[in-house]
Coordinates of C-alpha atoms in Angstrom, one line a residue:
M1 CA -3.0 32.4 -24.7
P2 CA -4.6 32.2 -21.3
T3 CA -6.0 35.5 -20.2
R4 CA -5.5 37.0 -16.8
H5 CA -8.8 35.6 -15.5
S6 CA -8.6 32.2 -17.2
I7 CA -7.3 29.0 -15.6
D8 CA -4.1 27.5 -16.9
P9 CA -4.8 24.1 -18.4
R10 CA -1.9 22.8 -16.4
T11 CA -3.6 23.9 -13.2
T12 CA -6.8 22.1 -14.2
A13 CA -4.8 18.9 -14.9
G14 CA -3.2 19.2 -11.4
I15 CA -6.6 19.7 -9.8
I16 CA -7.9 16.5 -11.5
A17 CA -4.9 14.6 -10.4
L18 CA -5.3 15.8 -6.8
T19 CA -8.9 14.9 -6.8
A20 CA -8.2 11.4 -8.0
V21 CA -5.6 10.9 -5.2
A22 CA -8.0 12.4 -2.7
L23 CA -10.8 10.1 -3.8
L24 CA -8.7 7.0 -3.5
I25 CA -7.4 7.8 0.0
G26 CA -10.5 9.5 1.2
G27 CA -12.7 6.6 0.0
A28 CA -10.5 4.3 2.1
F29 CA -10.9 6.5 5.1
A30 CA -14.6 6.7 4.6
G31 CA -14.9 3.0 4.5
L32 CA -12.9 2.6 7.7
L33 CA -14.9 5.3 9.5
V34 CA -18.3 3.9 8.4
E35 CA -17.3 0.5 9.5
G36 CA -16.0 1.7 12.8
A37 CA -19.1 3.7 13.5
H38 CA -21.3 0.8 12.5
D39 CA -19.6 -1.5 15.0
F40 CA -18.0 0.9 17.5
S41 CA -18.2 -1.6 20.4
G42 CA -16.5 -4.3 18.3
A43 CA -13.7 -1.8 17.3
W44 CA -13.2 -0.8 20.9
A45 CA -13.2 -4.5 22.1
A46 CA -10.3 -5.1 19.7
F47 CA -8.1 -3.4 22.2
D48 CA -7.2 -6.6 23.9
P49 CA -3.9 -8.3 24.9
Y50 CA -3.5 -9.7 21.4
L51 CA -3.6 -6.2 19.9
L52 CA -1.0 -5.0 22.4
R53 CA 1.3 -7.9 21.5
V54 CA 0.9 -7.0 17.8
V55 CA 1.8 -3.4 18.4
H56 CA 4.7 -4.4 20.6
F57 CA 6.1 -6.8 18.0
T58 CA 5.6 -4.3 15.2
L59 CA 7.8 -1.7 17.1
W60 CA 10.2 -4.3 18.5
Q61 CA 11.0 -5.9 15.1
A62 CA 11.4 -2.5 13.5
A63 CA 13.7 -1.2 16.2
L64 CA 15.9 -4.4 16.0
S65 CA 15.9 -4.3 12.2
T66 CA 16.9 -0.6 12.2
L67 CA 19.8 -1.3 14.7
L68 CA 21.1 -4.3 12.8
S69 CA 20.9 -2.5 9.5
V70 CA 22.1 1.0 10.3
G71 CA 24.9 0.1 12.7
P72 CA 26.9 -2.1 10.3
A73 CA 26.1 0.3 7.4
L74 CA 28.0 3.1 9.2
F75 CA 31.2 1.0 9.1
V76 CA 30.7 -0.4 5.6
A77 CA 30.0 3.0 4.2
R78 CA 33.2 4.4 5.8
A79 CA 35.2 1.5 4.5
L80 CA 34.0 2.2 1.0
S81 CA 34.6 5.9 1.5
R82 CA 38.2 5.3 2.6
H83 CA 38.9 3.3 -0.6
P84 CA 37.3 5.3 -3.4
R85 CA 39.2 3.5 -6.1
F86 CA 39.6 -0.3 -6.2
F87 CA 38.7 -3.0 -8.8
G88 CA 35.0 -3.9 -8.4
R89 CA 33.9 -1.0 -6.2
A90 CA 31.4 0.2 -8.8
L91 CA 30.1 -3.4 -9.1
I92 CA 29.6 -3.6 -5.3
L93 CA 27.7 -0.3 -5.3
Q94 CA 25.5 -1.6 -8.1
L95 CA 24.9 -4.9 -6.3
F96 CA 23.9 -2.9 -3.2
A97 CA 21.2 -1.2 -5.3
V98 CA 19.7 -4.6 -6.4
P99 CA 17.7 -5.1 -3.2
L100 CA 15.8 -1.9 -4.0
A101 CA 14.6 -3.6 -7.3
L102 CA 13.7 -7.0 -5.9
P103 CA 10.1 -7.7 -4.9
A104 CA 10.0 -8.6 -1.2
I105 CA 8.5 -12.0 -1.8
V106 CA 11.4 -12.9 -4.2
A107 CA 14.0 -11.9 -1.5
A108 CA 12.0 -13.9 1.1
L109 CA 12.2 -17.0 -1.0
G110 CA 15.9 -16.5 -1.6
I111 CA 16.5 -16.2 2.2
L112 CA 14.5 -19.4 2.7
A113 CA 16.5 -21.1 0.0
L114 CA 19.7 -20.1 1.9
Y115 CA 18.8 -20.3 5.6
G116 CA 15.5 -22.3 5.6
R117 CA 15.0 -25.8 7.0
A118 CA 15.9 -27.3 3.7
G119 CA 18.2 -24.4 2.6
Y120 CA 21.8 -24.6 1.4
F121 CA 23.2 -23.8 4.9
A122 CA 20.8 -26.1 6.8
G123 CA 23.4 -28.8 7.0
L124 CA 26.1 -26.4 8.4
F125 CA 23.7 -25.0 11.0
T126 CA 22.7 -28.5 12.0
V127 CA 26.3 -29.5 12.7
V128 CA 27.1 -26.2 14.5
G129 CA 23.8 -26.3 16.6
G130 CA 24.1 -30.0 17.4
G131 CA 20.5 -30.7 16.3
S132 CA 18.1 -30.4 13.5
W133 CA 17.9 -26.9 12.1
P134 CA 14.4 -25.6 12.6
G135 CA 14.6 -23.0 9.8
I136 CA 14.5 -19.2 9.9
Y137 CA 10.8 -18.5 10.3
G138 CA 9.7 -16.0 13.0
L139 CA 11.6 -13.0 14.3
S140 CA 15.0 -14.2 13.0
G141 CA 13.8 -14.5 9.5
I142 CA 12.1 -11.1 9.5
L143 CA 15.3 -9.5 10.8
V144 CA 17.5 -11.2 8.2
A145 CA 15.2 -10.1 5.4
H146 CA 15.0 -6.5 6.7
V147 CA 18.8 -6.3 7.0
F148 CA 19.1 -7.7 3.5
F149 CA 17.0 -4.8 2.2
N150 CA 18.1 -2.0 4.4
L151 CA 21.8 -2.5 5.0
P152 CA 22.6 -1.7 1.4
L153 CA 20.2 1.2 1.4
A154 CA 21.7 2.7 4.6
T155 CA 25.2 2.1 3.3
R156 CA 24.5 4.0 0.1
L157 CA 22.9 6.9 2.0
F158 CA 25.8 7.1 4.5
L159 CA 28.3 6.9 1.6
E160 CA 26.5 9.8 -0.1
A161 CA 26.7 11.8 3.1
L162 CA 30.4 11.1 3.4
Q163 CA 31.0 12.3 -0.2
T164 CA 29.6 15.7 0.7
I165 CA 32.6 16.4 2.9
P166 CA 34.6 19.3 1.3
A167 CA 37.8 18.3 -0.3
D168 CA 39.6 21.1 1.6
Q169 CA 39.0 19.3 4.9
W170 CA 40.7 16.1 3.6
R171 CA 43.5 18.1 2.1
L172 CA 44.1 19.9 5.4
A173 CA 44.0 16.6 7.3
S174 CA 46.6 15.1 4.9
Q175 CA 48.9 18.1 5.4
L176 CA 48.6 17.8 9.2
G177 CA 49.4 14.1 9.0
M178 CA 46.1 13.1 10.6
G179 CA 45.6 9.4 11.2
A180 CA 42.5 7.3 10.8
G181 CA 41.2 7.8 14.3
P182 CA 41.3 11.6 14.5
A183 CA 40.0 11.8 10.9
F184 CA 37.0 9.7 11.8
R185 CA 36.4 11.7 15.0
L186 CA 36.8 15.2 13.6
I187 CA 35.8 14.8 9.9
E188 CA 33.7 11.7 9.2
W189 CA 31.7 11.2 12.4
P190 CA 30.1 14.7 12.5
T191 CA 28.8 14.1 9.0
L192 CA 27.6 10.6 9.8
R193 CA 26.0 11.7 13.0
A194 CA 24.0 14.4 11.2
S195 CA 22.6 11.9 8.7
L196 CA 22.1 9.2 11.3
P197 CA 18.6 10.2 12.5
G198 CA 17.2 10.6 9.0
V199 CA 18.7 7.3 7.7
G200 CA 17.6 5.4 10.9
G201 CA 14.1 6.9 10.7
L202 CA 13.7 5.9 7.1
V203 CA 14.7 2.3 7.8
F204 CA 12.4 2.2 10.8
M205 CA 9.5 3.4 8.7
L206 CA 10.3 0.8 6.0
C207 CA 10.3 -1.9 8.7
I208 CA 7.0 -0.9 10.4
T209 CA 5.3 -0.9 7.0
S210 CA 6.8 -4.2 5.9
F211 CA 4.0 -6.5 4.9
T212 CA 5.3 -9.2 2.5
I213 CA 8.3 -10.0 4.6
V214 CA 6.3 -10.5 7.8
L215 CA 3.6 -12.4 5.9
T216 CA 6.0 -14.9 4.4
L217 CA 8.6 -15.2 7.1
G218 CA 6.6 -14.4 10.3
G219 CA 5.7 -17.9 11.0
G220 CA 2.5 -17.4 13.1
P221 CA 0.6 -15.2 15.6
A222 CA 3.7 -14.6 17.7
A223 CA 5.4 -12.8 14.8
T224 CA 2.6 -10.6 13.5
T225 CA 2.7 -6.9 12.7
L226 CA -0.2 -4.5 12.3
E227 CA -0.3 -4.8 8.5
V228 CA -0.3 -8.6 8.6
G229 CA -2.9 -8.4 11.3
I230 CA -5.2 -6.3 9.0
Y231 CA -4.8 -8.9 6.3
Q232 CA -5.6 -11.8 8.6
A233 CA -8.6 -10.0 10.1
L234 CA -10.1 -9.5 6.6
R235 CA -9.1 -12.6 4.7
F236 CA -9.1 -15.3 7.4
D237 CA -11.1 -14.2 10.5
F238 CA -13.3 -11.7 8.7
D239 CA -13.4 -9.4 11.7
P240 CA -14.0 -5.9 10.2
A241 CA -14.0 -4.3 13.6
R242 CA -10.5 -5.5 14.5
A243 CA -9.3 -4.6 11.0
V244 CA -10.5 -1.0 11.5
T245 CA -8.7 -0.7 14.8
L246 CA -5.5 -2.2 13.4
T247 CA -5.7 0.1 10.4
F248 CA -6.1 3.3 12.4
L249 CA -3.2 2.3 14.7
Q250 CA -1.0 1.6 11.6
I251 CA -2.0 5.0 10.1
A252 CA -1.1 6.8 13.4
L253 CA 2.2 5.0 13.7
T254 CA 3.3 5.8 10.1
F255 CA 2.1 9.3 10.4
V256 CA 4.3 9.9 13.5
V257 CA 7.3 8.4 11.8
V258 CA 6.9 10.3 8.5
L259 CA 6.4 13.5 10.5
A260 CA 9.6 12.9 12.3
L261 CA 11.4 12.1 9.1
T262 CA 10.2 15.3 7.5
R263 CA 11.5 17.3 10.5
L264 CA 14.8 15.5 10.2
G265 CA 15.0 16.3 6.4
A266 CA 15.3 12.6 5.5
N267 CA 15.1 11.2 2.0
V268 CA 11.8 9.5 2.4
V269 CA 11.9 8.0 -1.1
G270 CA 15.1 6.2 -0.3
D271 CA 17.0 6.7 -3.6
T272 CA 20.6 7.8 -3.8
N273 CA 22.7 9.5 -6.4
L274 CA 26.3 8.6 -5.8
P275 CA 28.8 10.9 -7.6
V276 CA 32.2 9.9 -9.0
A277 CA 34.6 8.7 -6.4
P278 CA 36.5 11.7 -4.9
R279 CA 40.3 12.1 -4.8
R280 CA 41.9 10.4 -1.8
Y281 CA 44.1 12.6 0.4
L282 CA 44.7 10.4 3.4
S283 CA 46.7 7.2 3.1
V284 CA 45.3 4.0 4.7
N285 CA 47.6 1.7 6.6
G286 CA 47.7 -2.0 6.3
A287 CA 45.7 -2.9 9.4
E288 CA 42.9 -0.6 8.5
T289 CA 42.9 -1.8 4.9
T290 CA 42.5 -5.4 6.1
L291 CA 39.7 -4.4 8.4
N292 CA 37.9 -2.5 5.6
V293 CA 38.3 -5.5 3.2
V294 CA 36.7 -7.8 5.8
L295 CA 33.8 -5.4 6.4
I296 CA 33.1 -4.9 2.7
A297 CA 33.5 -8.7 1.9
L298 CA 31.1 -9.7 4.8
A299 CA 28.5 -7.1 3.6
L300 CA 28.9 -8.3 0.0
L301 CA 28.4 -11.9 1.0
F302 CA 25.4 -11.2 3.1
V303 CA 23.7 -9.2 0.3
A304 CA 24.8 -11.5 -2.6
G305 CA 23.9 -14.8 -0.8
P306 CA 20.1 -14.6 -1.1
M307 CA 20.4 -13.3 -4.7
A308 CA 22.6 -16.3 -5.6
A309 CA 20.3 -18.7 -3.8
T310 CA 17.3 -17.3 -5.7
V311 CA 19.0 -17.8 -9.0
M312 CA 20.2 -21.3 -8.1
A313 CA 16.8 -22.4 -6.7
G314 CA 15.0 -20.9 -9.7
L315 CA 17.3 -22.7 -12.2
G316 CA 16.6 -25.9 -10.4
A317 CA 12.9 -25.7 -11.0
D318 CA 11.2 -27.1 -14.0
L319 CA 11.0 -23.9 -15.9
G320 CA 9.7 -25.5 -19.1
R321 CA 6.7 -27.0 -17.3
L322 CA 6.0 -23.7 -15.5
A323 CA 6.1 -21.8 -18.7
G324 CA 3.5 -24.2 -20.2
E325 CA 1.0 -23.9 -17.3
G326 CA -2.1 -22.0 -18.0
A327 CA -2.2 -20.5 -14.5
V328 CA 1.4 -19.1 -14.9
R329 CA 0.8 -17.7 -18.3
Q330 CA -2.5 -16.1 -17.1
A331 CA -0.8 -14.6 -14.0
T332 CA 2.1 -13.3 -16.1
L333 CA -0.3 -11.6 -18.5
T334 CA -2.4 -10.2 -15.7
S335 CA 0.7 -8.9 -13.9
A336 CA 2.0 -7.3 -17.1
V337 CA -1.3 -5.6 -18.0
L338 CA -2.0 -4.3 -14.5
A339 CA 1.6 -3.1 -14.0
F340 CA 1.6 -1.3 -17.4
L341 CA -1.7 0.4 -16.6
S342 CA -0.5 1.3 -13.1
A343 CA 2.7 2.8 -14.4
L344 CA 0.9 4.7 -17.1
L345 CA -1.5 6.2 -14.6
S346 CA 1.3 7.0 -12.2
V347 CA 3.3 9.0 -14.7
M348 CA 0.2 10.8 -15.9
L349 CA -0.8 11.9 -12.4
S350 CA 2.8 12.8 -11.6
L351 CA 3.2 14.9 -14.7
A352 CA -0.1 16.6 -14.0
L353 CA 1.0 17.6 -10.5
T354 CA 4.4 18.7 -11.7
M355 CA 2.8 21.0 -14.4
A356 CA 0.3 22.4 -12.0
R357 CA 2.9 23.1 -9.4
R358 CA 5.1 25.0 -11.9
A359 CA 2.1 27.0 -13.4
L360 CA 0.9 28.0 -9.9
A361 CA 4.4 29.1 -8.9
L362 CA 4.9 31.2 -12.0
N363 CA 1.5 32.9 -11.7
R364 CA 1.8 33.5 -8.0
R365 CA 2.4 37.0 -7.0
I366 CA 4.9 37.9 -4.3
G367 CA 3.7 36.3 -1.0
A368 CA 3.0 33.0 0.5
R369 CA 2.0 29.9 -1.5
T370 CA -1.6 29.1 -1.9
M371 CA -3.1 25.9 -0.5
L372 CA -3.5 24.5 -4.0
E373 CA 0.1 25.1 -4.8
H374 CA 1.2 23.5 -1.6
A375 CA -1.0 20.5 -2.3
T376 CA 0.5 20.0 -5.8
D377 CA 3.9 20.2 -4.2
T378 CA 3.4 17.8 -1.3
G379 CA 0.2 16.0 -2.0
A380 CA 1.8 12.9 -3.5
G381 CA 4.0 12.5 -0.4
F382 CA 0.9 12.0 1.7
V383 CA 0.6 8.5 0.4
L384 CA 3.8 7.6 2.3
V385 CA 1.7 7.9 5.5
V386 CA -0.9 5.4 4.2
P387 CA 0.5 2.0 3.2
P388 CA -1.1 0.1 0.4
I389 CA -2.7 -2.5 2.7
V390 CA -4.4 0.3 4.6
I391 CA -6.0 1.7 1.5
G392 CA -6.9 -1.7 0.3
A393 CA -8.5 -2.5 3.7
G394 CA -10.6 0.7 3.6
W395 CA -11.9 0.0 0.1
F396 CA -12.4 -3.7 1.0
L397 CA -14.7 -2.7 3.8
A398 CA -16.5 -0.1 1.8
L399 CA -17.1 -2.3 -1.3
R400 CA -18.3 -5.4 0.5
H401 CA -21.6 -3.7 1.1
V402 CA -22.0 -2.9 -2.6
G403 CA -21.2 -6.1 -4.5
D404 CA -18.4 -8.6 -5.2
V405 CA -15.3 -7.3 -3.6
F406 CA -13.0 -9.5 -5.6
A407 CA -14.4 -8.4 -9.0
I408 CA -13.0 -5.0 -8.4
A409 CA -9.4 -6.4 -7.9
P410 CA -7.9 -5.1 -11.2
V411 CA -9.1 -1.5 -10.6
M412 CA -7.8 -1.5 -7.0
V413 CA -4.4 -2.9 -8.0
V414 CA -3.9 -0.4 -10.8
T415 CA -5.0 2.7 -8.8
V416 CA -3.3 1.9 -5.5
N417 CA 0.0 0.9 -7.0
A418 CA -0.1 3.9 -9.3
V419 CA -0.6 6.3 -6.4
M420 CA 2.1 4.6 -4.3
A421 CA 4.6 4.9 -7.1
M422 CA 4.0 8.7 -7.6
P423 CA 6.7 9.9 -5.2
F424 CA 9.3 8.0 -7.2
A425 CA 7.9 9.1 -10.6
L426 CA 7.8 12.7 -9.4
R427 CA 11.5 12.6 -8.6
A428 CA 12.2 11.7 -12.2
V429 CA 9.8 14.0 -13.9
R430 CA 9.8 17.2 -11.8
P431 CA 13.4 18.4 -12.4
A432 CA 13.2 17.8 -16.1
Y433 CA 9.9 19.7 -16.5
D434 CA 11.1 22.6 -14.3
A435 CA 14.2 22.9 -16.5
A436 CA 12.2 22.8 -19.7
S437 CA 9.8 25.4 -18.3
E438 CA 12.7 27.6 -17.4
R439 CA 13.8 27.6 -21.0
H440 CA 10.5 27.8 -22.9
E441 CA 8.0 29.4 -20.5
R442 CA 8.3 33.0 -21.8
L443 CA 8.3 32.0 -25.4
C444 CA 5.3 29.8 -25.1
A445 CA 3.4 32.6 -23.4
Q446 CA 4.3 35.1 -26.2
L447 CA 3.3 32.7 -28.9
G448 CA 0.1 31.5 -27.1
I449 CA 1.2 27.9 -27.0
A450 CA -0.5 26.0 -24.2
G451 CA -2.3 22.8 -23.3
W452 CA -1.8 19.7 -25.3
T453 CA -0.1 21.5 -28.1
R454 CA 2.6 22.7 -25.8
L455 CA 3.0 19.3 -24.1
V456 CA 3.5 17.6 -27.5
Q457 CA 5.5 20.1 -29.4
V458 CA 7.6 21.9 -26.7
D459 CA 7.9 19.9 -23.5
W460 CA 7.8 16.3 -24.9
P461 CA 11.4 16.2 -26.2
S462 CA 12.7 17.1 -22.7
L463 CA 10.3 14.7 -20.9
R464 CA 10.6 11.5 -22.9
R465 CA 13.4 10.0 -20.9
P466 CA 12.3 11.2 -17.5
L467 CA 8.8 9.8 -18.1
A468 CA 10.3 6.6 -19.3
T469 CA 12.4 6.5 -16.1
G470 CA 9.3 7.0 -13.9
F471 CA 7.3 4.5 -16.0
A472 CA 9.9 1.8 -15.7
F473 CA 10.3 2.2 -11.9
A474 CA 6.6 2.4 -11.3
M475 CA 6.0 -0.7 -13.4
A476 CA 8.6 -2.6 -11.4
L477 CA 7.0 -1.6 -8.1
S478 CA 3.6 -2.7 -9.4
L479 CA 4.9 -6.0 -10.7
G480 CA 6.3 -7.0 -7.4
D481 CA 3.6 -5.6 -5.1
L482 CA 1.7 -8.1 -2.9
G483 CA -0.1 -5.6 -0.6
V484 CA -3.3 -5.0 -2.5
I485 CA -3.6 -8.2 -4.5
A486 CA -3.3 -10.1 -1.2
L487 CA -6.6 -8.7 -0.1
F488 CA -8.4 -8.6 -3.5
G489 CA -6.8 -11.6 -5.2
S490 CA -8.8 -14.7 -6.1
D491 CA -8.6 -17.7 -8.3
S492 CA -10.0 -15.6 -11.2
V493 CA -7.6 -12.6 -10.7
Q494 CA -4.0 -13.7 -9.9
T495 CA -0.7 -11.8 -10.4
L496 CA 2.7 -13.4 -10.3
P497 CA 3.4 -12.4 -6.6
Y498 CA -0.1 -13.8 -5.6
L499 CA 0.6 -17.1 -7.5
L500 CA 4.0 -17.3 -5.9
L501 CA 2.6 -16.9 -2.5
A502 CA 0.0 -19.5 -3.2
R503 CA 2.6 -22.0 -4.4
M504 CA 4.7 -21.3 -1.2
G505 CA 1.6 -21.9 0.9
S506 CA 0.9 -25.2 -0.7
Y507 CA 4.6 -26.3 -0.2
R508 CA 5.3 -26.3 -4.0
T509 CA 8.7 -24.7 -3.3
Q510 CA 10.3 -25.6 -6.6
D511 CA 7.5 -23.9 -8.5
A512 CA 7.7 -20.9 -6.2
A513 CA 11.5 -20.7 -6.8
G514 CA 11.0 -20.7 -10.6
L515 CA 8.3 -18.0 -10.4
A516 CA 10.6 -15.9 -8.1
L517 CA 13.4 -16.1 -10.6
L518 CA 11.2 -14.9 -13.4
L519 CA 9.6 -12.1 -11.4
G520 CA 13.0 -11.0 -10.0
L521 CA 14.6 -10.8 -13.4
V522 CA 11.8 -8.8 -14.9
C523 CA 11.7 -6.3 -12.1
L524 CA 15.5 -6.0 -12.0
A525 CA 15.5 -5.3 -15.8
L526 CA 12.9 -2.6 -15.4
V527 CA 14.8 -0.9 -12.6
L528 CA 18.1 -1.1 -14.4
A529 CA 16.4 0.4 -17.5
A530 CA 15.1 3.2 -15.2
D531 CA 18.5 3.8 -13.8
W532 CA 20.1 4.0 -17.3
L533 CA 17.4 6.3 -18.6
G534 CA 17.9 8.5 -15.6
R535 CA 21.7 8.7 -16.1
E536 CA 21.2 9.5 -19.8
T537 CA 18.7 12.3 -18.8
N538 CA 21.3 13.8 -16.4
R539 CA 24.0 13.5 -19.1
D540 CA 21.8 15.3 -21.7
A541 CA 21.0 18.1 -19.2

């Protein structure tokens, strides 16, 4: 049993986890600062008209994507809220959750298969436009991809907000015979308006940190964001000074957005927990029903289209030949091993921070929280300010003076992806550990059970499913990530997303489609497993 002056082993574990995260992020910043100081004139010279165009396009595409995603989501969420019970509603909500599970490069390939120059709709667009269809590269492709990802997310968040409206308000509105217009103005809109800044800010942040979508659908220098500019400056132009300038601008931009989101109380992780459909008190007339059906159907077609195109294009590929290729087998094995290690490290770090936070809160006397307790509570959220490409760029610049940058690729992929998945893993692990601690803390203290013995014999039964949930979600995120491997990948170290991007770049679109189908199915299965495990955990609780 820890004495009054001894350190709780859980606190020690948390300190080690915080140190690891600080070293990863601090090392990236150190690499950037050293490179900037080494070539200050070059970094300053990077502030040229091209840089201004990149910053302008980054903000412009994010603003347009946010408007096109959040605006329609308001009406789709209201339509779903007004019809809480109809056949297929649960399936639609599950379908709206699928984009959260799809790797961005898989979705990009599905959008190209649907709207590209040789896509399924190319003939229709050619007839309508009166000329050859040029494809969807550039700003239009980026906007379509961002709306594909963020419209379902915003819809679910708005629907979650609408379902917080007290049933008494609906009951009173029904008794007063309130119609659809007054109900929207007096009941629904105040709730939507309160959640609008947070949802819009979240979508905006996701769009300014979008790397893979812009890389695959941007189509050239005219459609380049800060993150893609960092990648191009290091891998193609090898202009470290420009990369440093772009990186610090990206950090400043994301910091401002995350700070605003925090002030607005937004759900920066972006997950939702939709309860059972509430009882309906207001009747819906025929005209409104028709309009709602049209809105839901259009949103459903827009979201399901790229998914269906991905499956159809993937099935059209020579899957047998792909499965027999040594490069594909090696990339699959590399992806699986790196994703497994990344997920394992992510849940270990998340559990360590969770245990330390709880131990510090229990041992704290009445008064303000210590800096260490605050760090264990919010330290993992700091990674939201620093995108993976930024950490990768910092370490790329730091390690190039030491040795072969590309030889360290596996370590960088595992560590960066593990830290980036921590906010999601923490949301799965923290509630379960706090509940278990509430039940067992006093008994463990009386019996002197602590450390590894307590974790295995007391906490493990309550943590198995939450840890599995966080592990599956972290593994899915790591499998589909392209940010770090895009910088550190090479012919000797390739993951499935990296190989998929290479096949797209060499115009082997059928091979890319087959790889996208494989990658998408694996990531979707992992996220569905995480969702099922999370539901089972909540049910057991």
